Amino acid sequence: MNFCVKWLNPPPQTLVIIINFGDKDMGRTNASMTKAQYESGVATEDPLDHQRSTFSSSEQKVQEVVAKQAAMVDELQSRRRRSAAVQDVRPDLIPVSSQELLEEAYVRCGEVCAEYAKTFYLGTKLMTPERQRAIWAIYVWCRRTDELVDGPNASRITPTALDRWEDRLEDIFQGQPYDMLDAALADTVAKYPVDIQPFRDMIDGMRMDMVKSRYANFDELYLYCYDVAGTVGLMSVPVMGISSSSKATTESVYNAALALGIANQLTNILRDVGEDARRKRIYLPQDELARFGLSDEDIFAGRVTEKWRAFMRDQIKRARMFFAEAEKGVMELDKDSRWPVWASLLLYQQILDSLEANDYDNFTKRAYVGKWKKLLSLPAAYALALMPPTSSPKLLGFS
Ligand SMILES: CC(C)=CCC/C(C)=C/CC/C(C)=C/CC/C(C)=C/[C@@H]1[C@@H](COP(=O)(O)OP(=O)(O)O)[C@]1(C)CC/C=C(\C)CC/C=C(\C)CCC=C(C)C
Ligand SMILES: [Mn+2]
């Protein structure tokens, strides 16, 4: 996924950017990958048992959110099964005039997506109209949130402003939106089983980003990646839906969604090392840098040495393992939702290839996916999206 900065204006601040996105029965296998699994290089035979004993404190916290979100979805599904009329979303009970305003709000969210995240917007066009507009509303809220800390007004944003943004979020979930874009999200979260916690956690991640410029170890970095990106997966899947023929557990699909967010953010971080260093920020685990004989000074000096290459190879390997975890879940999604997710996964994964092609120079070169590769990824993503939940994507190299 590529981000490209532009702007949109939700009161009270400005926001900006473009996203360019860029064995069926998972059964009781939990798709999340632990730090220990990464360190050993492979998932264990029984990942679930393994995870129970090896979750780090960050993973433990995140797993509680995943379990809560999955339980919400399961609860809705069993309610639907009990109900004679199976509906995609809860019925609309709002008056016609408000309905018109709401339509307008969703149209605006769509315009923002179309303008700032073209490929992603295109991908959403395969979804049902209800789902695509709900995804747009979530997208717009995420973008506005990121813009608070990364946009043109970021220097004026205080922790209090983030507290106010969180109060606004609570109001959205109470059905009391502040502006029209909030109204679209309020409608979405009333219709789909979306939990508020991932939204709160994203704001927390932005809070953390304001005060923290170093990460002692992967556990700390994992929490940041969850907050700002893993949360996006948890927010989106309740809308995208899980295929009715999927045999995977709801929790395993949410863990795959979480993994995609983490993989994307780790990739973002590796791509932006030089840019972040110029802002005196290092989003790399300090203990791992030290293990490779590297320090902050090496990063500020931007030296591509053998030590740096070895470190980068290790970091890329970890990001790829999170992508591989994510792949296991994509085909479990509702068929109309798979294409944009595959597209985003394939496009973002190729940034890692580009880092390698740049001989790990992420100080002076920006890793990116060229236009042709991008174009070719879209039909490839489409072909992958046709895979039913029961097939095994050997094509992508995991069993
Ligand atoms: C089962 C399965 C695999 C399901 C898929 C679940 C899914 C849709 C996962 C989405 C993962 C995703 C796209 C995560 C976003 C990751 C990301 C890069 C987040 C960025 C954070 C801040 O980082 P930073 O400030 O360092 O980066 P910039 O310099 O600002 O670029 C974000 C920018 C946070 C804001 C995130 C968004 C605006 C993205 C919101 C996207 C959606 C709601 C739609 C997601 C849907 C699809 C189809 C990808
Ligand atoms: Mn940002």
PDB file of N, CA and C and ligand atoms in Angstrom, residues 1-3 17 19 21 120 124 127 135-147 149-150 202 206 209 224 228-237 240 252-262 264-265 268-269 271-272 275-276 279 283 325-333 337 339-342 344-345 348, ligand 1:
ATOM      1  N   MET A   1       0.848  -1.177   0.000  1.00  0.00           N
ATOM      2  CA  MET A   1       0.000   0.000   0.000  1.00  0.00           C
ATOM      3  C   MET A   1       0.891   1.236   0.000  1.00  0.00           C
ATOM      4  N   ASN A   2       0.561   2.169  -0.808  1.00  0.00           N
ATOM      5  CA  ASN A   2       1.351   3.392  -0.790  1.00  0.00           C
ATOM      6  C   ASN A   2       0.484   4.510  -0.265  1.00  0.00           C
ATOM      7  N   PHE A   3       1.120   5.388   0.461  1.00  0.00           N
ATOM      8  CA  PHE A   3       0.389   6.533   0.938  1.00  0.00           C
ATOM      9  C   PHE A   3       0.903   7.751   0.223  1.00  0.00           C
ATOM     10  N   ILE A  17      -3.776  12.388   2.763  1.00  0.00           N
ATOM     11  CA  ILE A  17      -3.022  11.225   2.274  1.00  0.00           C
ATOM     12  C   ILE A  17      -3.786  10.332   1.286  1.00  0.00           C
ATOM     13  N   ILE A  19      -4.015   6.244   0.041  1.00  0.00           N
ATOM     14  CA  ILE A  19      -3.563   4.887   0.236  1.00  0.00           C
ATOM     15  C   ILE A  19      -3.675   4.226  -1.110  1.00  0.00           C
ATOM     16  N   PHE A  21      -3.545   0.645  -2.195  1.00  0.00           N
ATOM     17  CA  PHE A  21      -3.392  -0.688  -1.681  1.00  0.00           C
ATOM     18  C   PHE A  21      -2.762  -1.690  -2.677  1.00  0.00           C
ATOM     19  N   PHE A 120      -7.348   1.088  -3.719  1.00  0.00           N
ATOM     20  CA  PHE A 120      -8.174   0.527  -2.666  1.00  0.00           C
ATOM     21  C   PHE A 120      -9.664   0.782  -2.953  1.00  0.00           C
ATOM     22  N   THR A 124     -12.830  -1.859  -3.477  1.00  0.00           N
ATOM     23  CA  THR A 124     -14.077  -1.909  -2.707  1.00  0.00           C
ATOM     24  C   THR A 124     -15.290  -1.999  -3.643  1.00  0.00           C
ATOM     25  N   MET A 127     -17.391  -5.058  -3.642  1.00  0.00           N
ATOM     26  CA  MET A 127     -18.203  -5.408  -2.467  1.00  0.00           C
ATOM     27  C   MET A 127     -19.650  -4.959  -2.671  1.00  0.00           C
ATOM     28  N   ILE A 135     -16.910   0.364   4.668  1.00  0.00           N
ATOM     29  CA  ILE A 135     -15.435   0.342   4.660  1.00  0.00           C
ATOM     30  C   ILE A 135     -14.893   1.764   4.410  1.00  0.00           C
ATOM     31  N   TRP A 136     -15.556   2.508   3.534  1.00  0.00           N
ATOM     32  CA  TRP A 136     -15.115   3.895   3.292  1.00  0.00           C
ATOM     33  C   TRP A 136     -15.199   4.711   4.588  1.00  0.00           C
ATOM     34  N   ALA A 137     -16.299   4.520   5.325  1.00  0.00           N
ATOM     35  CA  ALA A 137     -16.478   5.296   6.568  1.00  0.00           C
ATOM     36  C   ALA A 137     -15.354   4.966   7.569  1.00  0.00           C
ATOM     37  N   ILE A 138     -15.003   3.690   7.647  1.00  0.00           N
ATOM     38  CA  ILE A 138     -13.920   3.296   8.565  1.00  0.00           C
ATOM     39  C   ILE A 138     -12.593   3.874   8.068  1.00  0.00           C
ATOM     40  N   TYR A 139     -12.400   3.773   6.758  1.00  0.00           N
ATOM     41  CA  TYR A 139     -11.166   4.314   6.164  1.00  0.00           C
ATOM     42  C   TYR A 139     -11.003   5.797   6.524  1.00  0.00           C
ATOM     43  N   VAL A 140     -12.082   6.550   6.344  1.00  0.00           N
ATOM     44  CA  VAL A 140     -12.017   8.001   6.576  1.00  0.00           C
ATOM     45  C   VAL A 140     -11.702   8.302   8.047  1.00  0.00           C
ATOM     46  N   TRP A 141     -12.293   7.550   8.951  1.00  0.00           N
ATOM     47  CA  TRP A 141     -11.998   7.788  10.376  1.00  0.00           C
ATOM     48  C   TRP A 141     -10.510   7.496  10.668  1.00  0.00           C
ATOM     49  N   CYS A 142      -9.996   6.391  10.112  1.00  0.00           N
ATOM     50  CA  CYS A 142      -8.570   6.051  10.339  1.00  0.00           C
ATOM     51  C   CYS A 142      -7.663   7.147   9.793  1.00  0.00           C
ATOM     52  N   ARG A 143      -7.989   7.599   8.612  1.00  0.00           N
ATOM     53  CA  ARG A 143      -7.151   8.623   7.973  1.00  0.00           C
ATOM     54  C   ARG A 143      -7.170   9.918   8.776  1.00  0.00           C
ATOM     55  N   ARG A 144      -8.353  10.301   9.247  1.00  0.00           N
ATOM     56  CA  ARG A 144      -8.452  11.527  10.047  1.00  0.00           C
ATOM     57  C   ARG A 144      -7.664  11.375  11.344  1.00  0.00           C
ATOM     58  N   THR A 145      -7.707  10.185  11.900  1.00  0.00           N
ATOM     59  CA  THR A 145      -6.991   9.956  13.158  1.00  0.00           C
ATOM     60  C   THR A 145      -5.490  10.073  12.928  1.00  0.00           C
ATOM     61  N   ASP A 146      -5.006   9.434  11.865  1.00  0.00           N
ATOM     62  CA  ASP A 146      -3.569   9.510  11.558  1.00  0.00           C
ATOM     63  C   ASP A 146      -3.171  10.953  11.266  1.00  0.00           C
ATOM     64  N   GLU A 147      -4.063  11.661  10.634  1.00  0.00           N
ATOM     65  CA  GLU A 147      -3.767  13.036  10.243  1.00  0.00           C
ATOM     66  C   GLU A 147      -3.582  13.954  11.447  1.00  0.00           C
ATOM     67  N   VAL A 149      -1.907  13.371  14.022  1.00  0.00           N
ATOM     68  CA  VAL A 149      -0.506  13.370  14.462  1.00  0.00           C
ATOM     69  C   VAL A 149       0.490  13.525  13.318  1.00  0.00           C
ATOM     70  N   ASP A 150       0.038  13.289  12.085  1.00  0.00           N
ATOM     71  CA  ASP A 150       0.963  13.339  10.948  1.00  0.00           C
ATOM     72  C   ASP A 150       0.629  14.426   9.936  1.00  0.00           C
ATOM     73  N   MET A 202      -6.306   2.542  18.341  1.00  0.00           N
ATOM     74  CA  MET A 202      -5.592   3.323  17.319  1.00  0.00           C
ATOM     75  C   MET A 202      -5.251   4.716  17.866  1.00  0.00           C
ATOM     76  N   MET A 206      -1.504   6.567  18.441  1.00  0.00           N
ATOM     77  CA  MET A 206      -1.118   7.922  18.029  1.00  0.00           C
ATOM     78  C   MET A 206      -0.573   8.684  19.245  1.00  0.00           C
ATOM     79  N   ASP A 209       2.856   7.557  19.837  1.00  0.00           N
ATOM     80  CA  ASP A 209       3.765   8.099  18.819  1.00  0.00           C
ATOM     81  C   ASP A 209       4.193   9.534  19.155  1.00  0.00           C
ATOM     82  N   TYR A 224       2.825  -1.095  19.235  1.00  0.00           N
ATOM     83  CA  TYR A 224       2.630   0.091  18.396  1.00  0.00           C
ATOM     84  C   TYR A 224       2.001  -0.312  17.052  1.00  0.00           C
ATOM     85  N   VAL A 228      -1.664   1.022  15.598  1.00  0.00           N
ATOM     86  CA  VAL A 228      -1.897   1.882  14.433  1.00  0.00           C
ATOM     87  C   VAL A 228      -2.291   1.123  13.175  1.00  0.00           C
ATOM     88  N   ALA A 229      -2.095  -0.195  13.146  1.00  0.00           N
ATOM     89  CA  ALA A 229      -2.374  -0.912  11.894  1.00  0.00           C
ATOM     90  C   ALA A 229      -3.121  -2.232  12.100  1.00  0.00           C
ATOM     91  N   GLY A 230      -2.736  -3.012  13.122  1.00  0.00           N
ATOM     92  CA  GLY A 230      -3.455  -4.268  13.378  1.00  0.00           C
ATOM     93  C   GLY A 230      -4.926  -3.972  13.633  1.00  0.00           C
ATOM     94  N   THR A 231      -5.176  -2.854  14.296  1.00  0.00           N
ATOM     95  CA  THR A 231      -6.553  -2.438  14.594  1.00  0.00           C
ATOM     96  C   THR A 231      -7.400  -2.300  13.318  1.00  0.00           C
ATOM     97  N   VAL A 232      -6.747  -1.869  12.218  1.00  0.00           N
ATOM     98  CA  VAL A 232      -7.494  -1.655  10.962  1.00  0.00           C
ATOM     99  C   VAL A 232      -8.112  -2.985  10.500  1.00  0.00           C
ATOM    100  N   GLY A 233      -7.323  -4.061  10.628  1.00  0.00           N
ATOM    101  CA  GLY A 233      -7.848  -5.382  10.268  1.00  0.00           C
ATOM    102  C   GLY A 233      -9.057  -5.741  11.117  1.00  0.00           C
ATOM    103  N   LEU A 234      -8.955  -5.483  12.435  1.00  0.00           N
ATOM    104  CA  LEU A 234     -10.066  -5.843  13.338  1.00  0.00           C
ATOM    105  C   LEU A 234     -11.317  -5.004  13.069  1.00  0.00           C
ATOM    106  N   MET A 235     -11.097  -3.761  12.626  1.00  0.00           N
ATOM    107  CA  MET A 235     -12.254  -2.901  12.314  1.00  0.00           C
ATOM    108  C   MET A 235     -12.931  -3.325  11.014  1.00  0.00           C
ATOM    109  N   SER A 236     -12.109  -3.822  10.067  1.00  0.00           N
ATOM    110  CA  SER A 236     -12.635  -4.059   8.712  1.00  0.00           C
ATOM    111  C   SER A 236     -13.354  -5.399   8.542  1.00  0.00           C
ATOM    112  N   VAL A 237     -12.840  -6.451   9.209  1.00  0.00           N
ATOM    113  CA  VAL A 237     -13.413  -7.785   8.945  1.00  0.00           C
ATOM    114  C   VAL A 237     -14.904  -7.901   9.305  1.00  0.00           C
ATOM    115  N   MET A 240     -16.374  -6.671   6.146  1.00  0.00           N
ATOM    116  CA  MET A 240     -16.060  -7.480   4.956  1.00  0.00           C
ATOM    117  C   MET A 240     -16.760  -8.832   5.008  1.00  0.00           C
ATOM    118  N   SER A 252      -9.535 -17.123  14.360  1.00  0.00           N
ATOM    119  CA  SER A 252      -8.361 -17.330  13.495  1.00  0.00           C
ATOM    120  C   SER A 252      -8.376 -16.345  12.330  1.00  0.00           C
ATOM    121  N   VAL A 253      -9.566 -16.002  11.840  1.00  0.00           N
ATOM    122  CA  VAL A 253      -9.647 -15.028  10.742  1.00  0.00           C
ATOM    123  C   VAL A 253      -9.232 -13.641  11.270  1.00  0.00           C
ATOM    124  N   TYR A 254      -9.676 -13.312  12.478  1.00  0.00           N
ATOM    125  CA  TYR A 254      -9.269 -12.025  13.058  1.00  0.00           C
ATOM    126  C   TYR A 254      -7.772 -11.975  13.309  1.00  0.00           C
ATOM    127  N   ASN A 255      -7.204 -13.113  13.659  1.00  0.00           N
ATOM    128  CA  ASN A 255      -5.749 -13.122  13.863  1.00  0.00           C
ATOM    129  C   ASN A 255      -5.013 -12.918  12.541  1.00  0.00           C
ATOM    130  N   ALA A 256      -5.578 -13.445  11.458  1.00  0.00           N
ATOM    131  CA  ALA A 256      -4.967 -13.232  10.136  1.00  0.00           C
ATOM    132  C   ALA A 256      -5.073 -11.748   9.756  1.00  0.00           C
ATOM    133  N   ALA A 257      -6.222 -11.150  10.065  1.00  0.00           N
ATOM    134  CA  ALA A 257      -6.423  -9.724   9.760  1.00  0.00           C
ATOM    135  C   ALA A 257      -5.443  -8.868  10.558  1.00  0.00           C
ATOM    136  N   LEU A 258      -5.278  -9.245  11.814  1.00  0.00           N
ATOM    137  CA  LEU A 258      -4.311  -8.566  12.675  1.00  0.00           C
ATOM    138  C   LEU A 258      -2.905  -8.681  12.077  1.00  0.00           C
ATOM    139  N   ALA A 259      -2.575  -9.889  11.613  1.00  0.00           N
ATOM    140  CA  ALA A 259      -1.241 -10.132  11.039  1.00  0.00           C
ATOM    141  C   ALA A 259      -1.012  -9.249   9.808  1.00  0.00           C
ATOM    142  N   LEU A 260      -2.058  -9.045   9.010  1.00  0.00           N
ATOM    143  CA  LEU A 260      -1.881  -8.197   7.809  1.00  0.00           C
ATOM    144  C   LEU A 260      -1.566  -6.754   8.212  1.00  0.00           C
ATOM    145  N   GLY A 261      -2.272  -6.272   9.218  1.00  0.00           N
ATOM    146  CA  GLY A 261      -1.986  -4.919   9.692  1.00  0.00           C
ATOM    147  C   GLY A 261      -0.556  -4.809  10.203  1.00  0.00           C
ATOM    148  N   ILE A 262      -0.133  -5.791  11.007  1.00  0.00           N
ATOM    149  CA  ILE A 262       1.237  -5.773  11.574  1.00  0.00           C
ATOM    150  C   ILE A 262       2.257  -5.839  10.430  1.00  0.00           C
ATOM    151  N   ASN A 264       1.934  -4.946   7.317  1.00  0.00           N
ATOM    152  CA  ASN A 264       1.955  -3.677   6.576  1.00  0.00           C
ATOM    153  C   ASN A 264       2.741  -2.610   7.336  1.00  0.00           C
ATOM    154  N   GLN A 265       2.508  -2.551   8.639  1.00  0.00           N
ATOM    155  CA  GLN A 265       3.176  -1.502   9.403  1.00  0.00           C
ATOM    156  C   GLN A 265       4.677  -1.776   9.516  1.00  0.00           C
ATOM    157  N   ASN A 268       6.086  -0.662   6.306  1.00  0.00           N
ATOM    158  CA  ASN A 268       6.130   0.810   6.323  1.00  0.00           C
ATOM    159  C   ASN A 268       7.374   1.302   7.062  1.00  0.00           C
ATOM    160  N   ILE A 269       7.593   0.698   8.220  1.00  0.00           N
ATOM    161  CA  ILE A 269       8.709   1.105   9.084  1.00  0.00           C
ATOM    162  C   ILE A 269      10.042   0.858   8.379  1.00  0.00           C
ATOM    163  N   ARG A 271      10.582   0.566   5.184  1.00  0.00           N
ATOM    164  CA  ARG A 271      10.723   1.463   4.036  1.00  0.00           C
ATOM    165  C   ARG A 271      11.152   2.870   4.483  1.00  0.00           C
ATOM    166  N   ASP A 272      10.633   3.310   5.632  1.00  0.00           N
ATOM    167  CA  ASP A 272      10.795   4.712   6.028  1.00  0.00           C
ATOM    168  C   ASP A 272      11.923   4.972   7.025  1.00  0.00           C
ATOM    169  N   GLU A 275      13.724   8.330   6.431  1.00  0.00           N
ATOM    170  CA  GLU A 275      12.799   9.447   6.650  1.00  0.00           C
ATOM    171  C   GLU A 275      12.520   9.640   8.150  1.00  0.00           C
ATOM    172  N   ASP A 276      12.284   8.534   8.842  1.00  0.00           N
ATOM    173  CA  ASP A 276      12.011   8.616  10.283  1.00  0.00           C
ATOM    174  C   ASP A 276      13.251   9.101  11.043  1.00  0.00           C
ATOM    175  N   ARG A 279      13.619  12.591  11.332  1.00  0.00           N
ATOM    176  CA  ARG A 279      12.732  13.178  12.364  1.00  0.00           C
ATOM    177  C   ARG A 279      13.152  12.697  13.755  1.00  0.00           C
ATOM    178  N   TYR A 283      11.971   3.400  14.658  1.00  0.00           N
ATOM    179  CA  TYR A 283      10.938   2.399  14.963  1.00  0.00           C
ATOM    180  C   TYR A 283      11.503   0.999  14.760  1.00  0.00           C
ATOM    181  N   GLU A 325       1.163 -15.319   7.596  1.00  0.00           N
ATOM    182  CA  GLU A 325       0.051 -15.573   8.529  1.00  0.00           C
ATOM    183  C   GLU A 325      -1.241 -14.966   7.987  1.00  0.00           C
ATOM    184  N   ALA A 326      -1.102 -13.771   7.408  1.00  0.00           N
ATOM    185  CA  ALA A 326      -2.283 -13.079   6.885  1.00  0.00           C
ATOM    186  C   ALA A 326      -2.892 -13.842   5.716  1.00  0.00           C
ATOM    187  N   GLU A 327      -2.013 -14.370   4.846  1.00  0.00           N
ATOM    188  CA  GLU A 327      -2.502 -15.077   3.648  1.00  0.00           C
ATOM    189  C   GLU A 327      -3.454 -16.215   4.019  1.00  0.00           C
ATOM    190  N   LYS A 328      -3.163 -16.855   5.161  1.00  0.00           N
ATOM    191  CA  LYS A 328      -3.993 -17.998   5.560  1.00  0.00           C
ATOM    192  C   LYS A 328      -5.444 -17.601   5.790  1.00  0.00           C
ATOM    193  N   GLY A 329      -5.665 -16.308   6.055  1.00  0.00           N
ATOM    194  CA  GLY A 329      -7.030 -15.895   6.380  1.00  0.00           C
ATOM    195  C   GLY A 329      -7.793 -15.257   5.243  1.00  0.00           C
ATOM    196  N   VAL A 330      -7.088 -14.772   4.205  1.00  0.00           N
ATOM    197  CA  VAL A 330      -7.804 -13.964   3.197  1.00  0.00           C
ATOM    198  C   VAL A 330      -8.906 -14.759   2.513  1.00  0.00           C
ATOM    199  N   MET A 331      -8.605 -16.020   2.160  1.00  0.00           N
ATOM    200  CA  MET A 331      -9.630 -16.777   1.424  1.00  0.00           C
ATOM    201  C   MET A 331     -10.823 -17.173   2.315  1.00  0.00           C
ATOM    202  N   GLU A 332     -10.702 -16.922   3.597  1.00  0.00           N
ATOM    203  CA  GLU A 332     -11.835 -17.199   4.492  1.00  0.00           C
ATOM    204  C   GLU A 332     -12.853 -16.052   4.471  1.00  0.00           C
ATOM    205  N   LEU A 333     -12.438 -14.922   3.899  1.00  0.00           N
ATOM    206  CA  LEU A 333     -13.351 -13.774   3.860  1.00  0.00           C
ATOM    207  C   LEU A 333     -14.463 -14.002   2.852  1.00  0.00           C
ATOM    208  N   SER A 337     -15.103  -9.624  -0.815  1.00  0.00           N
ATOM    209  CA  SER A 337     -14.173  -8.780  -0.049  1.00  0.00           C
ATOM    210  C   SER A 337     -12.712  -9.178  -0.256  1.00  0.00           C
ATOM    211  N   TRP A 339     -10.731  -9.505  -2.970  1.00  0.00           N
ATOM    212  CA  TRP A 339      -9.862  -8.863  -3.953  1.00  0.00           C
ATOM    213  C   TRP A 339      -9.068  -7.681  -3.364  1.00  0.00           C
ATOM    214  N   PRO A 340      -9.758  -6.694  -2.732  1.00  0.00           N
ATOM    215  CA  PRO A 340      -8.966  -5.569  -2.200  1.00  0.00           C
ATOM    216  C   PRO A 340      -7.941  -6.009  -1.160  1.00  0.00           C
ATOM    217  N   VAL A 341      -8.273  -7.053  -0.421  1.00  0.00           N
ATOM    218  CA  VAL A 341      -7.324  -7.499   0.616  1.00  0.00           C
ATOM    219  C   VAL A 341      -6.110  -8.159  -0.038  1.00  0.00           C
ATOM    220  N   TRP A 342      -6.357  -9.048  -1.034  1.00  0.00           N
ATOM    221  CA  TRP A 342      -5.218  -9.651  -1.749  1.00  0.00           C
ATOM    222  C   TRP A 342      -4.387  -8.560  -2.421  1.00  0.00           C
ATOM    223  N   SER A 344      -3.986  -5.440  -1.614  1.00  0.00           N
ATOM    224  CA  SER A 344      -3.186  -4.684  -0.647  1.00  0.00           C
ATOM    225  C   SER A 344      -2.025  -5.539  -0.151  1.00  0.00           C
ATOM    226  N   LEU A 345      -2.309  -6.829   0.043  1.00  0.00           N
ATOM    227  CA  LEU A 345      -1.247  -7.722   0.536  1.00  0.00           C
ATOM    228  C   LEU A 345      -0.126  -7.872  -0.499  1.00  0.00           C
ATOM    229  N   TYR A 348       1.844  -4.488  -0.965  1.00  0.00           N
ATOM    230  CA  TYR A 348       2.700  -4.115   0.158  1.00  0.00           C
ATOM    231  C   TYR A 348       3.889  -5.050   0.311  1.00  0.00           C
TER     232      TYR A 348
HETATM  233  C1  LIG B   1      -8.323 -12.050   7.021  1.00  0.00           C
HETATM  234  C2  LIG B   1      -7.640 -10.841   6.522  1.00  0.00           C
HETATM  235  C3  LIG B   1      -6.243 -10.983   6.136  1.00  0.00           C
HETATM  236  C4  LIG B   1      -8.342  -9.706   6.464  1.00  0.00           C
HETATM  237  C5  LIG B   1      -7.839  -8.431   6.002  1.00  0.00           C
HETATM  238  C6  LIG B   1      -7.995  -7.386   7.072  1.00  0.00           C
HETATM  239  C7  LIG B   1      -7.618  -6.027   6.620  1.00  0.00           C
HETATM  240  C8  LIG B   1      -8.544  -5.286   5.766  1.00  0.00           C
HETATM  241  C9  LIG B   1      -6.476  -5.507   7.051  1.00  0.00           C
HETATM  242  C10 LIG B   1      -6.058  -4.148   6.692  1.00  0.00           C
HETATM  243  C11 LIG B   1      -4.660  -3.933   7.044  1.00  0.00           C
HETATM  244  C12 LIG B   1      -4.255  -2.518   6.739  1.00  0.00           C
HETATM  245  C13 LIG B   1      -4.543  -1.958   5.417  1.00  0.00           C
HETATM  246  C14 LIG B   1      -3.628  -1.822   7.677  1.00  0.00           C
HETATM  247  C15 LIG B   1      -3.197  -0.428   7.523  1.00  0.00           C
HETATM  248  C16 LIG B   1      -1.775  -0.382   7.913  1.00  0.00           C
HETATM  249  C17 LIG B   1      -1.171   0.973   7.943  1.00  0.00           C
HETATM  250  C18 LIG B   1      -0.078   1.159   6.992  1.00  0.00           C
HETATM  251  C19 LIG B   1      -1.557   1.887   8.866  1.00  0.00           C
HETATM  252  C20 LIG B   1      -1.021   3.241   8.939  1.00  0.00           C
HETATM  253  C21 LIG B   1      -0.774   3.838  10.192  1.00  0.00           C
HETATM  254  C22 LIG B   1       0.121   4.874  10.691  1.00  0.00           C
HETATM  255  O1  LIG B   1       1.448   4.638  10.279  1.00  0.00           O
HETATM  256  P1  LIG B   1       2.475   5.756   9.913  1.00  0.00           P
HETATM  257  O2  LIG B   1       2.032   7.039  10.513  1.00  0.00           O
HETATM  258  O3  LIG B   1       3.805   5.223  10.238  1.00  0.00           O
HETATM  259  O4  LIG B   1       2.328   5.761   8.375  1.00  0.00           O
HETATM  260  P2  LIG B   1       2.177   6.978   7.379  1.00  0.00           P
HETATM  261  O5  LIG B   1       3.509   7.629   7.368  1.00  0.00           O
HETATM  262  O6  LIG B   1       1.087   7.846   7.926  1.00  0.00           O
HETATM  263  O7  LIG B   1       1.804   6.319   6.090  1.00  0.00           O
HETATM  264  C23 LIG B   1      -1.762   4.274   9.289  1.00  0.00           C
HETATM  265  C24 LIG B   1      -1.547   5.358   8.354  1.00  0.00           C
HETATM  266  C25 LIG B   1      -3.104   4.349  10.054  1.00  0.00           C
HETATM  267  C26 LIG B   1      -4.284   4.739   9.203  1.00  0.00           C
HETATM  268  C27 LIG B   1      -4.772   3.626   8.384  1.00  0.00           C
HETATM  269  C28 LIG B   1      -5.524   3.822   7.280  1.00  0.00           C
HETATM  270  C29 LIG B   1      -5.924   5.142   6.800  1.00  0.00           C
HETATM  271  C30 LIG B   1      -5.966   2.634   6.518  1.00  0.00           C
HETATM  272  C31 LIG B   1      -7.415   2.366   6.763  1.00  0.00           C
HETATM  273  C32 LIG B   1      -7.824   1.328   5.803  1.00  0.00           C
HETATM  274  C33 LIG B   1      -9.028   0.715   5.847  1.00  0.00           C
HETATM  275  C34 LIG B   1     -10.042   0.978   6.872  1.00  0.00           C
HETATM  276  C35 LIG B   1      -9.375  -0.266   4.818  1.00  0.00           C
HETATM  277  C36 LIG B   1      -8.632  -1.553   4.925  1.00  0.00           C
HETATM  278  C37 LIG B   1      -9.115  -2.439   3.873  1.00  0.00           C
HETATM  279  C38 LIG B   1      -8.375  -3.081   2.941  1.00  0.00           C
HETATM  280  C39 LIG B   1      -9.080  -3.819   1.916  1.00  0.00           C
HETATM  281  C40 LIG B   1      -6.900  -3.091   2.879  1.00  0.00           C
END
